[in-house]
PDB file of C-alpha atoms in Angstrom:
ATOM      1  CA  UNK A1379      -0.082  15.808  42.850  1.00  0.00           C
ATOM      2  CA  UNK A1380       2.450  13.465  42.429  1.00  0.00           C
ATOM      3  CA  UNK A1381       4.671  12.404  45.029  1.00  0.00           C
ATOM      4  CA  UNK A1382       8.190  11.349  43.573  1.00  0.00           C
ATOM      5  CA  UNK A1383      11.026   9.367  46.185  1.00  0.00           C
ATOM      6  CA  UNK A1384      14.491   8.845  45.790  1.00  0.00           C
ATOM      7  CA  UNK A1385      15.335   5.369  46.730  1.00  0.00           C
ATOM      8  CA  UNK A1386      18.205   3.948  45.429  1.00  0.00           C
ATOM      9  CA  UNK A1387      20.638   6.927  47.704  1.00  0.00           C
ATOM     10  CA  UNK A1388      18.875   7.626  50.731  1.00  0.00           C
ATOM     11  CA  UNK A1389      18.103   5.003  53.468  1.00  0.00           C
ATOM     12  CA  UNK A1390      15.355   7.042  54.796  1.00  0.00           C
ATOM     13  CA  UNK A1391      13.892   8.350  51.609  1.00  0.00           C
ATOM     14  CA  UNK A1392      13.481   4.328  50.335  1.00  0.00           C
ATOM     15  CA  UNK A1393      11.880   3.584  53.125  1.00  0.00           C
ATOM     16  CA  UNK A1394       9.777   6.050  53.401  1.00  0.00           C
ATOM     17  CA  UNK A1395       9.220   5.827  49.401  1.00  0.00           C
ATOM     18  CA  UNK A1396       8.289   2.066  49.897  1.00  0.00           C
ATOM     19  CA  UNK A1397       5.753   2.988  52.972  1.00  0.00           C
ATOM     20  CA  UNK A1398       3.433   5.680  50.926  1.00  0.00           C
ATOM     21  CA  UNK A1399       3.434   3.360  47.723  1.00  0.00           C
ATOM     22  CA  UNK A1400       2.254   1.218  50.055  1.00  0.00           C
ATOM     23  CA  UNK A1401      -0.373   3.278  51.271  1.00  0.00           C
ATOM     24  CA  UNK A1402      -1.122   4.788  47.847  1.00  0.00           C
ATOM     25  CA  UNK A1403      -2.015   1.215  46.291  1.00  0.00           C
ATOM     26  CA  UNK A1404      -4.314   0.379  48.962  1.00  0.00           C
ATOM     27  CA  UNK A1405      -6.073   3.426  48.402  1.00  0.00           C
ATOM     28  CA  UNK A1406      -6.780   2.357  44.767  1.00  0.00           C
ATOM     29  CA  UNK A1407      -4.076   4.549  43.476  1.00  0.00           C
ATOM     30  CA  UNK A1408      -1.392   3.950  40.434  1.00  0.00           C
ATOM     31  CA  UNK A1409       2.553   3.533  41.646  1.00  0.00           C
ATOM     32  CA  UNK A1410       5.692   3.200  39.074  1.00  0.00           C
ATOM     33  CA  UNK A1411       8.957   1.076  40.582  1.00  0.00           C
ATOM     34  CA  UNK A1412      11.738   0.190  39.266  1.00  0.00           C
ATOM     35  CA  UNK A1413      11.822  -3.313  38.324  1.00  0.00           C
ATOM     36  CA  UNK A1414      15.170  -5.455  36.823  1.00  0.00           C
ATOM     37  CA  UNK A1415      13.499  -5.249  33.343  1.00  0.00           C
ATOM     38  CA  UNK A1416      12.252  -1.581  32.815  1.00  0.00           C
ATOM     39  CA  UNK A1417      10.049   0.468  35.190  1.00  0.00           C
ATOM     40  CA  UNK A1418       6.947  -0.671  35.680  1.00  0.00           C
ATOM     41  CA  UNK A1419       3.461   1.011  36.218  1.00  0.00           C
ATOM     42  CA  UNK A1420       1.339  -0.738  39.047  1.00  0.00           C
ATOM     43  CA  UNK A1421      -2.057  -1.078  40.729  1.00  0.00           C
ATOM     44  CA  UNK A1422      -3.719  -3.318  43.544  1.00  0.00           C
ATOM     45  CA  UNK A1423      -4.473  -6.843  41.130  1.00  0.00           C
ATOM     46  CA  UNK A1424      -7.748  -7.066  42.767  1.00  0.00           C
ATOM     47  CA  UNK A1425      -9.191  -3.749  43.140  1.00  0.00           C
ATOM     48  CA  UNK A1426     -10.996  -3.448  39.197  1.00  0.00           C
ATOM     49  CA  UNK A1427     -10.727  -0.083  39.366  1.00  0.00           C
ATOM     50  CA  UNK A1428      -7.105   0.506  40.128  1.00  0.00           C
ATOM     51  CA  UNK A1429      -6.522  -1.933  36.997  1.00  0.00           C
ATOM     52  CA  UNK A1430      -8.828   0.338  35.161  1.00  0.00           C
ATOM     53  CA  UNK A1431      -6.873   3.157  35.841  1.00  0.00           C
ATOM     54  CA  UNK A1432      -3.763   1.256  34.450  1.00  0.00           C
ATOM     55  CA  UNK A1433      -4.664   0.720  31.628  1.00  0.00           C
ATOM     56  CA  UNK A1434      -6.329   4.192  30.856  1.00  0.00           C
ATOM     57  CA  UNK A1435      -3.179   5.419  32.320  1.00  0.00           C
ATOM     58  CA  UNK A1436      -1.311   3.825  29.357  1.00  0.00           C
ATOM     59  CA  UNK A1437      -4.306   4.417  26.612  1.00  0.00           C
ATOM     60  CA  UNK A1438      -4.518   0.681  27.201  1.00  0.00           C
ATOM     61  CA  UNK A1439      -8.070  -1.631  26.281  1.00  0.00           C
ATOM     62  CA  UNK A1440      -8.992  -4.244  28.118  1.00  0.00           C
ATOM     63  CA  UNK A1441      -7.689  -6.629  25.530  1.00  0.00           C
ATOM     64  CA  UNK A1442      -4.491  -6.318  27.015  1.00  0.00           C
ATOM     65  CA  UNK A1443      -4.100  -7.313  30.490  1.00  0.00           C
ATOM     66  CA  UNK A1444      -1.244  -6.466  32.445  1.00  0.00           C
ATOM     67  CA  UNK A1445       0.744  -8.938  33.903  1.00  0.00           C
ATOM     68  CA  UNK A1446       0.770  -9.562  37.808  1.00  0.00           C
ATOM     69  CA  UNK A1447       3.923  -9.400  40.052  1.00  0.00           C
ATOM     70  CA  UNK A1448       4.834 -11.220  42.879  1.00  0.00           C
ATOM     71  CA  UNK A1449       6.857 -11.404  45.857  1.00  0.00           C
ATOM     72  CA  UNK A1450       7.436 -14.616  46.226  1.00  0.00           C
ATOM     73  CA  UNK A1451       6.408 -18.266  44.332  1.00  0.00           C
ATOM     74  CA  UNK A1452       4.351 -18.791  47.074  1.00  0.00           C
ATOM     75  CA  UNK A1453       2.069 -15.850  46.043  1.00  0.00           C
ATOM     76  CA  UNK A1454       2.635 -16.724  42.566  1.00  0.00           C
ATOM     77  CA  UNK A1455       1.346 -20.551  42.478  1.00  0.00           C
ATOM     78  CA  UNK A1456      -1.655 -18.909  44.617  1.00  0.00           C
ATOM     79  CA  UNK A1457      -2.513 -17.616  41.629  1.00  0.00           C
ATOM     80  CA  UNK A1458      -2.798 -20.413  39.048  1.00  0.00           C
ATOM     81  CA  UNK A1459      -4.641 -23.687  39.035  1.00  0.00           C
ATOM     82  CA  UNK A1460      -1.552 -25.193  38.175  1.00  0.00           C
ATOM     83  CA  UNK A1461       2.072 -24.806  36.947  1.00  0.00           C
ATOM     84  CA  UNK A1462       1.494 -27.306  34.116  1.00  0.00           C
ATOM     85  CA  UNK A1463       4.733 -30.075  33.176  1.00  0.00           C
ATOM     86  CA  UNK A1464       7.334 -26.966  32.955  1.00  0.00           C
ATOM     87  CA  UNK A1465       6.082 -24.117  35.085  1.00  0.00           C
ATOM     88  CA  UNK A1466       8.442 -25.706  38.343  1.00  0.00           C
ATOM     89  CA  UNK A1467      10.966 -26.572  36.359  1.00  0.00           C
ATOM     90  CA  UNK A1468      11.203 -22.607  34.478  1.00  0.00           C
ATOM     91  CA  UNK A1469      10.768 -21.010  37.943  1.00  0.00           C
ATOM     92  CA  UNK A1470      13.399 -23.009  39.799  1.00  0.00           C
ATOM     93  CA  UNK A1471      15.718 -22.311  36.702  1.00  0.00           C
ATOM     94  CA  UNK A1472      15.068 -18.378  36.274  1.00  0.00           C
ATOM     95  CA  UNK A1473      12.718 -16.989  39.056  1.00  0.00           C
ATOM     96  CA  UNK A1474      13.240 -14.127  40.107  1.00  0.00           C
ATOM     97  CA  UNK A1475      14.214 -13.011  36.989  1.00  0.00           C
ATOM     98  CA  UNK A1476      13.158 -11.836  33.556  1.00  0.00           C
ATOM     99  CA  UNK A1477      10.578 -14.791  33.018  1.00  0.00           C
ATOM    100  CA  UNK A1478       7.192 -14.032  32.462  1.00  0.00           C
ATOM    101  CA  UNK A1479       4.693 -17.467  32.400  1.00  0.00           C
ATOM    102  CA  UNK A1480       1.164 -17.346  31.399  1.00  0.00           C
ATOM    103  CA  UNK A1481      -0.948 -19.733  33.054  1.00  0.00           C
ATOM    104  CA  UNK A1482      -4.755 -21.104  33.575  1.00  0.00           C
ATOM    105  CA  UNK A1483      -5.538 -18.258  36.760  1.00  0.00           C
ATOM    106  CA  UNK A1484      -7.052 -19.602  39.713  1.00  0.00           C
ATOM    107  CA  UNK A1485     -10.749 -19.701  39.574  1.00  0.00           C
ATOM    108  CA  UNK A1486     -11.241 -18.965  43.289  1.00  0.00           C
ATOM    109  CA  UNK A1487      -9.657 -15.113  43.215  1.00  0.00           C
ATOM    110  CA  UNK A1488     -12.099 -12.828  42.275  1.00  0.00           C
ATOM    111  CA  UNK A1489     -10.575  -9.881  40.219  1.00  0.00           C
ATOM    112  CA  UNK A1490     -11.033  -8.606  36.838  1.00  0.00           C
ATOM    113  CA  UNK A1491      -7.332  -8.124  35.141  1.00  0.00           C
ATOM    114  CA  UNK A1492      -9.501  -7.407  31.921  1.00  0.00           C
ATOM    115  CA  UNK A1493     -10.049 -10.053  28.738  1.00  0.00           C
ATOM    116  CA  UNK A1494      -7.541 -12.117  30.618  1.00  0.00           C
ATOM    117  CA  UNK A1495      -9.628 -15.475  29.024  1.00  0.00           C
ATOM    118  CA  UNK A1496      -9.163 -17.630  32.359  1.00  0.00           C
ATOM    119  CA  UNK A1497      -5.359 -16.911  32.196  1.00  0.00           C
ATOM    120  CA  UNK A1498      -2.903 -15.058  34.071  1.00  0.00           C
ATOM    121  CA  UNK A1499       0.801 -13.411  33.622  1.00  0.00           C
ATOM    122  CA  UNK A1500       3.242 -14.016  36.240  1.00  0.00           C
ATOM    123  CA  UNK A1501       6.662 -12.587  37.192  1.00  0.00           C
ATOM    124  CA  UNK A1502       9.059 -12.448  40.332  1.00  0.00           C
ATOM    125  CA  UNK A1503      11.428  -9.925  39.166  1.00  0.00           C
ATOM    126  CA  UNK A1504      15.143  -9.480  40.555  1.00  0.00           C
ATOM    127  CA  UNK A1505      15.120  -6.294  42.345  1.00  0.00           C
ATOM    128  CA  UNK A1506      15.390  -5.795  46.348  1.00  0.00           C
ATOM    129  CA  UNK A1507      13.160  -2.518  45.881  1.00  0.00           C
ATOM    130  CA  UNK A1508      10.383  -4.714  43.563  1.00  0.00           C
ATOM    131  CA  UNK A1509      10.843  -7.262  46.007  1.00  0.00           C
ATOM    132  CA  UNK A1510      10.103  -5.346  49.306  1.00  0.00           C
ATOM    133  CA  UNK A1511       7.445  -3.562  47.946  1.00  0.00           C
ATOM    134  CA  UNK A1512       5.531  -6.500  46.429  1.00  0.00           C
ATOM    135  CA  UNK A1513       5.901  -8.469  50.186  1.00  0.00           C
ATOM    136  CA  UNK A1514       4.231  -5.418  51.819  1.00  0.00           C
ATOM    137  CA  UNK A1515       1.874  -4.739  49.074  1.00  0.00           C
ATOM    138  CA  UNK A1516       0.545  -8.425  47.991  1.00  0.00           C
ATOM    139  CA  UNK A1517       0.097  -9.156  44.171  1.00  0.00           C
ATOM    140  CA  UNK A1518       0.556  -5.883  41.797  1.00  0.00           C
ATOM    141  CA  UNK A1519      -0.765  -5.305  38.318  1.00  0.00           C
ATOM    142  CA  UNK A1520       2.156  -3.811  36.538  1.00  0.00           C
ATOM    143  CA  UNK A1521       3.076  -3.047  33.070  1.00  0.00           C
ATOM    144  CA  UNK A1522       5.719  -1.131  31.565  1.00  0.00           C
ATOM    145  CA  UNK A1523       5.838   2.273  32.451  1.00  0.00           C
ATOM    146  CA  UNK A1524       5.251   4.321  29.696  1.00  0.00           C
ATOM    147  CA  UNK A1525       2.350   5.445  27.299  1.00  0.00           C
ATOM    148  CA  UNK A1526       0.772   2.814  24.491  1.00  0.00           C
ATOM    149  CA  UNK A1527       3.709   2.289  21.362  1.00  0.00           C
ATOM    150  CA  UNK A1528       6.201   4.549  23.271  1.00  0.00           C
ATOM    151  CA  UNK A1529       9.428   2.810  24.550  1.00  0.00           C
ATOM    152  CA  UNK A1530       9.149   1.897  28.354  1.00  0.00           C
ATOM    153  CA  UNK A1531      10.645   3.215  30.522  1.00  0.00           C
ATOM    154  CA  UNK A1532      14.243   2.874  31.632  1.00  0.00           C
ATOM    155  CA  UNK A1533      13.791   5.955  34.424  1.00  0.00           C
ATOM    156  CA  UNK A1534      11.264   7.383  36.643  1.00  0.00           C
ATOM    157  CA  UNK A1535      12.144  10.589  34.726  1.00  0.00           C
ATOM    158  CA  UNK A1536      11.436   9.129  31.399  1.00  0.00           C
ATOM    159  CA  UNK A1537       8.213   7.524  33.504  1.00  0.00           C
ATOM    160  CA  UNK A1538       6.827  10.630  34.838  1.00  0.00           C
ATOM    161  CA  UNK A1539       7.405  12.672  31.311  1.00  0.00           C
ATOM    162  CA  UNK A1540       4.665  10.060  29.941  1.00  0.00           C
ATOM    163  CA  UNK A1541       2.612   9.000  33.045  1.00  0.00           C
ATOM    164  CA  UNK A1542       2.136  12.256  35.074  1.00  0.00           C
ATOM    165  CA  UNK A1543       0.083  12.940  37.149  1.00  0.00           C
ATOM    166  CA  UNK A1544      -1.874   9.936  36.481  1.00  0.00           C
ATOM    167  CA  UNK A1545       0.846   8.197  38.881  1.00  0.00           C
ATOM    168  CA  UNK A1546       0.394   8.989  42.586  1.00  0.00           C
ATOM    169  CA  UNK A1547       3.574   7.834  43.933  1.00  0.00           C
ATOM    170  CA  UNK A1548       7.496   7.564  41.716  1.00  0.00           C
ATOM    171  CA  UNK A1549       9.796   5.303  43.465  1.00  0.00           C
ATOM    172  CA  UNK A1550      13.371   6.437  41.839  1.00  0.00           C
ATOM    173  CA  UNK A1551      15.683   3.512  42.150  1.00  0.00           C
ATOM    174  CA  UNK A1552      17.970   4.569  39.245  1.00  0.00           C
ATOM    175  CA  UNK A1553      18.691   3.465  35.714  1.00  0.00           C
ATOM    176  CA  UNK A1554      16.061  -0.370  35.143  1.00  0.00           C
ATOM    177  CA  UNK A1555      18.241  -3.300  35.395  1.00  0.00           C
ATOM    178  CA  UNK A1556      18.276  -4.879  31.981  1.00  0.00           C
ATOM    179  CA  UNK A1557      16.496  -2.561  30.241  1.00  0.00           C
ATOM    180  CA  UNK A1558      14.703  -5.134  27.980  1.00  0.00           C
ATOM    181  CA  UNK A1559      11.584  -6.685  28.295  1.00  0.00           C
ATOM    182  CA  UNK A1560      11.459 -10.456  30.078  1.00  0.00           C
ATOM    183  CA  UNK A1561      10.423 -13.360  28.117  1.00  0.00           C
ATOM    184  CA  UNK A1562       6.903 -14.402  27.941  1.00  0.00           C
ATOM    185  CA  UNK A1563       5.647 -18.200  27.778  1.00  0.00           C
ATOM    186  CA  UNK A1564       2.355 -19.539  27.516  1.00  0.00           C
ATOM    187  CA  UNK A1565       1.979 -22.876  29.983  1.00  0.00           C
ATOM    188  CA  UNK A1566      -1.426 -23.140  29.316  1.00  0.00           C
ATOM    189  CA  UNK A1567      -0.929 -25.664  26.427  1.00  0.00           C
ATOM    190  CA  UNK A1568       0.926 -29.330  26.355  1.00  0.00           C
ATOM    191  CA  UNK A1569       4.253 -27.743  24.699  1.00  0.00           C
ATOM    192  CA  UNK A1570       5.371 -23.875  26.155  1.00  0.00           C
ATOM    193  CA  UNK A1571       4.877 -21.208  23.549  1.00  0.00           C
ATOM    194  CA  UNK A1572       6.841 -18.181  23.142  1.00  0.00           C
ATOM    195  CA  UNK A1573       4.839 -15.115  22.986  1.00  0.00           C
ATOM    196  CA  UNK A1574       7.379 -12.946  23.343  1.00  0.00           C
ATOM    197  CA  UNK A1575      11.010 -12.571  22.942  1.00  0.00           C
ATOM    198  CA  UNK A1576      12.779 -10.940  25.558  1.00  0.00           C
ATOM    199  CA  UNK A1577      15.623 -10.749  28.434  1.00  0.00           C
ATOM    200  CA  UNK A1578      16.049 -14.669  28.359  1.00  0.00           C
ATOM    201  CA  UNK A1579      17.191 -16.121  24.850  1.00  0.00           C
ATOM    202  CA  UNK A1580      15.089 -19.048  23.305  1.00  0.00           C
ATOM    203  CA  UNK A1581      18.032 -21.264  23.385  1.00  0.00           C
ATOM    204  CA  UNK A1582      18.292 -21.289  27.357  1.00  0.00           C
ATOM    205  CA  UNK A1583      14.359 -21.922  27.629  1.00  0.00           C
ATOM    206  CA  UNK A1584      14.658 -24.879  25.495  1.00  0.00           C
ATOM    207  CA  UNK A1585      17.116 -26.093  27.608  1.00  0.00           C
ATOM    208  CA  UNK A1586      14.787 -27.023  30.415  1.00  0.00           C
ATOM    209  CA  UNK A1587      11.455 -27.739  28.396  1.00  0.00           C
ATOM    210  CA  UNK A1588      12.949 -29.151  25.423  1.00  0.00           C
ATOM    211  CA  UNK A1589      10.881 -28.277  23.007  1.00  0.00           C
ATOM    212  CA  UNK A1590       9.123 -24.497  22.638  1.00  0.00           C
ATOM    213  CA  UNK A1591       6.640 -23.569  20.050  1.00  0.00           C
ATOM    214  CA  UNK A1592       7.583 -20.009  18.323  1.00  0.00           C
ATOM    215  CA  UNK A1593       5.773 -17.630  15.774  1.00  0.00           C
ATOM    216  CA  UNK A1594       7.853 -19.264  12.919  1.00  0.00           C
ATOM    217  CA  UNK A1595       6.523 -22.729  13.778  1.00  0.00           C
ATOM    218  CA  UNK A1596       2.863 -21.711  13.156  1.00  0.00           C
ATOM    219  CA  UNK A1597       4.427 -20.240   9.903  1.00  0.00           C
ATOM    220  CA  UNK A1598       5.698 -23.500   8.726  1.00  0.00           C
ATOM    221  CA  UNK A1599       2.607 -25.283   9.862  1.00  0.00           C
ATOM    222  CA  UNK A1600       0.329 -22.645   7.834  1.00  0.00           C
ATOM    223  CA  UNK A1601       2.746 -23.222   4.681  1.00  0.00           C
ATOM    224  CA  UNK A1602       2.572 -26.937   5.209  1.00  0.00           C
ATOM    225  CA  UNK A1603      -1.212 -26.595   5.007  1.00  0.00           C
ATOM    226  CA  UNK A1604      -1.181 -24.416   1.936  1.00  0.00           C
ATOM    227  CA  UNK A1605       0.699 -26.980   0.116  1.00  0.00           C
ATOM    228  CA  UNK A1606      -1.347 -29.865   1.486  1.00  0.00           C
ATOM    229  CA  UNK A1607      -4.645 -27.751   0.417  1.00  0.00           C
ATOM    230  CA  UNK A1608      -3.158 -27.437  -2.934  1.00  0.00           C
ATOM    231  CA  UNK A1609      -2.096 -31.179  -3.301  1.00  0.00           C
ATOM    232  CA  UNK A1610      -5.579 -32.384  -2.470  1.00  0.00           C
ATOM    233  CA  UNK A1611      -7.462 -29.650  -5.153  1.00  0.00           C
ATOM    234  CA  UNK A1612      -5.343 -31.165  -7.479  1.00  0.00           C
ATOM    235  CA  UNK A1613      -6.326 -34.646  -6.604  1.00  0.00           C
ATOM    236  CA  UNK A1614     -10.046 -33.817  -6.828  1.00  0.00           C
ATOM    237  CA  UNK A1615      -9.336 -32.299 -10.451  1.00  0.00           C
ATOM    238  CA  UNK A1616     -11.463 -34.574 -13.107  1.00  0.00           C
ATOM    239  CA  UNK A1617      -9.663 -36.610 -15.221  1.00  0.00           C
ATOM    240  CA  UNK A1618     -11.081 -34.863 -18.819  1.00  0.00           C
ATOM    241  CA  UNK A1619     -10.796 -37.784 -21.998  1.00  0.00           C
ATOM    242  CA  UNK A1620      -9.536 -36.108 -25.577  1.00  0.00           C
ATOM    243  CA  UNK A1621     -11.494 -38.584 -27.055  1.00  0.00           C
ATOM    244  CA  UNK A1622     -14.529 -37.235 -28.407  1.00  0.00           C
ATOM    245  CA  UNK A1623     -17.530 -39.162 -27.373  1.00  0.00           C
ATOM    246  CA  UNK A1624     -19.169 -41.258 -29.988  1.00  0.00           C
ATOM    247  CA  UNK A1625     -23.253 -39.011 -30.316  1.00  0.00           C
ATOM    248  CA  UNK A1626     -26.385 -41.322 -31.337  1.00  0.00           C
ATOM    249  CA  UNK A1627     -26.663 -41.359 -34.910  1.00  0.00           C
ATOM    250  CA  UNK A1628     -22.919 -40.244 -35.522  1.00  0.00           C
ATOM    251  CA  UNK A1629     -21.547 -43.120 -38.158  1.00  0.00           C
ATOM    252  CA  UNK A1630     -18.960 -44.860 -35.979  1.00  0.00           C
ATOM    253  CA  UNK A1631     -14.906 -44.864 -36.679  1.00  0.00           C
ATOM    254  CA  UNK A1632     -13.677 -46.676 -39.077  1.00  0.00           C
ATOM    255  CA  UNK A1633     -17.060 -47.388 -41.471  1.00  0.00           C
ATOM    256  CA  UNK A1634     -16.951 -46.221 -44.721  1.00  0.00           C
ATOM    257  CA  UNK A1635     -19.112 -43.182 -46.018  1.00  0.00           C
ATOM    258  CA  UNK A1636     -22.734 -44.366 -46.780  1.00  0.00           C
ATOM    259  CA  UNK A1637     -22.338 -47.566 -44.734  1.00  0.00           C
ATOM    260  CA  UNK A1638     -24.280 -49.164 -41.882  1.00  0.00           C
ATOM    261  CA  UNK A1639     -22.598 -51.197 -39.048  1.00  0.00           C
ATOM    262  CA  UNK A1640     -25.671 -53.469 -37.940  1.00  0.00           C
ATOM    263  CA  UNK A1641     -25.203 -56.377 -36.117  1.00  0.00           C
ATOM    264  CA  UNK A1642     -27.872 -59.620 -36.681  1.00  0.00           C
ATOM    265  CA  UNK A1643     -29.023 -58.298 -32.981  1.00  0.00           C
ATOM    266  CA  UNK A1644     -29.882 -54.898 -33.634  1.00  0.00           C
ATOM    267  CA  UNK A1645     -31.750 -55.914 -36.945  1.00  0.00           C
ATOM    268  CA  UNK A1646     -34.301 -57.983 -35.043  1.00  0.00           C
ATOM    269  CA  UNK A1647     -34.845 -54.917 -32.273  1.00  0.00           C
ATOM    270  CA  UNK A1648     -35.953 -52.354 -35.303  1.00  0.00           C
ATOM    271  CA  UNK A1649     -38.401 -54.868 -36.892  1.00  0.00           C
ATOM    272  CA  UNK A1650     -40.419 -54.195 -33.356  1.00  0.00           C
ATOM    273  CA  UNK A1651     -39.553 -50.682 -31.763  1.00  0.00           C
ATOM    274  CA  UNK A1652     -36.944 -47.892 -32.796  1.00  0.00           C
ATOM    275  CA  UNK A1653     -33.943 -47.930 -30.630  1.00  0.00           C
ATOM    276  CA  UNK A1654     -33.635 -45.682 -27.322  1.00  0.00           C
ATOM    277  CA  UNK A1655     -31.566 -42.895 -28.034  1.00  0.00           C
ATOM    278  CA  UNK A1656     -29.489 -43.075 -24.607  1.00  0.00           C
ATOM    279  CA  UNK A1657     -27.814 -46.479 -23.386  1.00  0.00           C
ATOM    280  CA  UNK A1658     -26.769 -47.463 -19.874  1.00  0.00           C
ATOM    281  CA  UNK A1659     -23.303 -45.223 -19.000  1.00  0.00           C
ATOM    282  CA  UNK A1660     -23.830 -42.417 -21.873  1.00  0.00           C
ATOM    283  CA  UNK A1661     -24.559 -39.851 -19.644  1.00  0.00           C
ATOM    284  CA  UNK A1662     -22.521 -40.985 -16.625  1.00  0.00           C
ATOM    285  CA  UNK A1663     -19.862 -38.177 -16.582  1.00  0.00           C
ATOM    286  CA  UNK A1664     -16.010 -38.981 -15.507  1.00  0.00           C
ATOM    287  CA  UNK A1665     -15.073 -40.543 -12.380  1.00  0.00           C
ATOM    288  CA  UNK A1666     -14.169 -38.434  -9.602  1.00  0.00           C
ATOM    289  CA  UNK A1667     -11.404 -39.536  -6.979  1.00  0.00           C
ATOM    290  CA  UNK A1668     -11.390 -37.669  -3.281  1.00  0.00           C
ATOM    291  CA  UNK A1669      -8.406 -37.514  -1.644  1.00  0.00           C
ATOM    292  CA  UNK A1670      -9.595 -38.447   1.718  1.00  0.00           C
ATOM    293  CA  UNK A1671      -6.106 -37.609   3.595  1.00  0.00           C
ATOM    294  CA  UNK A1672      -6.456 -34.945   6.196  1.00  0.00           C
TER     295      UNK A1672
END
């Protein structure tokens, strides 16, 4: 049964909240907090079947990971293999806050997130409660709490409604902080991508890399290759002559009905041997030009 604490009015009751999630993740067990996004579902990152549970929890596959939260940026870069050109600059400018960065995940740490594909999703969120817990607790797999294509959750009462029993400890710290999603962005490249909009506009990410690659990008590059497909078919389009070509034995332009054309040359070959019916080029068909451009 689930155990459900009320943490953002009673001293005693958040600190005793904080102490059996505690316990509850180390047990293997599943956990919702409150989290300055939306409420957030959570297991031990590196017990696989805690994760497991998540994700079942949510009518989640393994193709979707859950993101892991930290306590600190210590614990997060203990994480990665590296931050990449931005990742320093994007923590020191919005951590802990709504920023989520993807990044190549530390080969070392053995745990099993799901079809991560050698990455990993990091966040320090802005909440004292998150905060605490995640200090005392180490690394958490969390995702939003609520059940696959449902809103998340902006309560632990609209969390529990979905979740249930499935969730052995509710950490009530009120209404979720911004109530939208945080941004996602994918280091693992040479230019930051945005996977997903969120909490922190486009415009103030682009202020610290400079430049961030967005779905509508990869739309103009797929247009730009559509085009560039359909310039070079046309370039490898025959050229087709209107002229029509001149068949052995055909009497040629211009010669009157009943005529001959015969040069003194062709004369002399027909006193010895009948001429060949093909010459040198009549069957070699038009010339084809490649466009070689990439």
């Amino acid at each position: 049964m689930s155990r459900r604490y009320d943490c953002a009015a009673d001293p005693m009751e958040r600190t005793r909240g904080i102490a059996e999630a505690v316990s509850a993740v180390r047990r293997g067990e599943l956990i919702v907090l409150p989290t300055d996004t939306v409420y957030g579902v959570g297991a031990d990152a590196f017990t696989p079947a805690a994760v497991t549970a998540l994700l079942d929890a949510k009518g989640r596959g393994r193709d979707a990971p859950p993101p892991v939260l930290v306590g600190s940026v210590r614990a997060a870069t203990a994480l990665v293999e590296d931050l990449g050109t931005y990742g320093q600059d994007l923590i020191d400018e919005f951590w802990p806050g709504a920023l989520t960065i993807v990044c190549r995940a530390n080969r070392n740490l053995v745990w099993d997130l799901g079809d991560t594909k050698g990455t990993v999703a990091v966040r320090m969120p802005m909440h004292d409660l998150a905060v605490e817990l995640l200090k005392e607790t180490g690394p958490l797999a969390v995702s939003s709490a609520n059940l696959s294509g449902r809103p998340a959750a902006r309560s632990a009462d609209e969390a529990e409604k979905m979740l249930g029993d499935a969730v052995s400890v509710y950490l009530d710290g009120g209404p979720a902080g911004l109530g939208e999603a945080s941004t996602i962005i994918d280091l693992t490249g040479p230019i930051p991508r945005l996977l997903r909009a969120g909490a922190i506009s486009e415009d103030k990410i682009r202020a610290v890399v400079g430049v961030l690659l967005t779905d509508d990008n990869e739309r103009e590059d797929e247009r730009e290759d559509e085009d560039h497909d359909e310039r070079k078919d046309d370039a490898r389009e025959p050229s087709v002559s209107l002229e029509k070509p001149a068949v052995s034995g055909e009497k040629p332009a211009g010669t009157a009905s009943g005529e001959v054309a015969e040069t003194g040359a062709e004369s002399d070959a027909k006193s010895g041997a009948d001429k060949p019916a093909e010459e040198a080029g009549d069957s070699a068909g038009p010339s084809l030009r490649k466009d070689g451009a990439k």
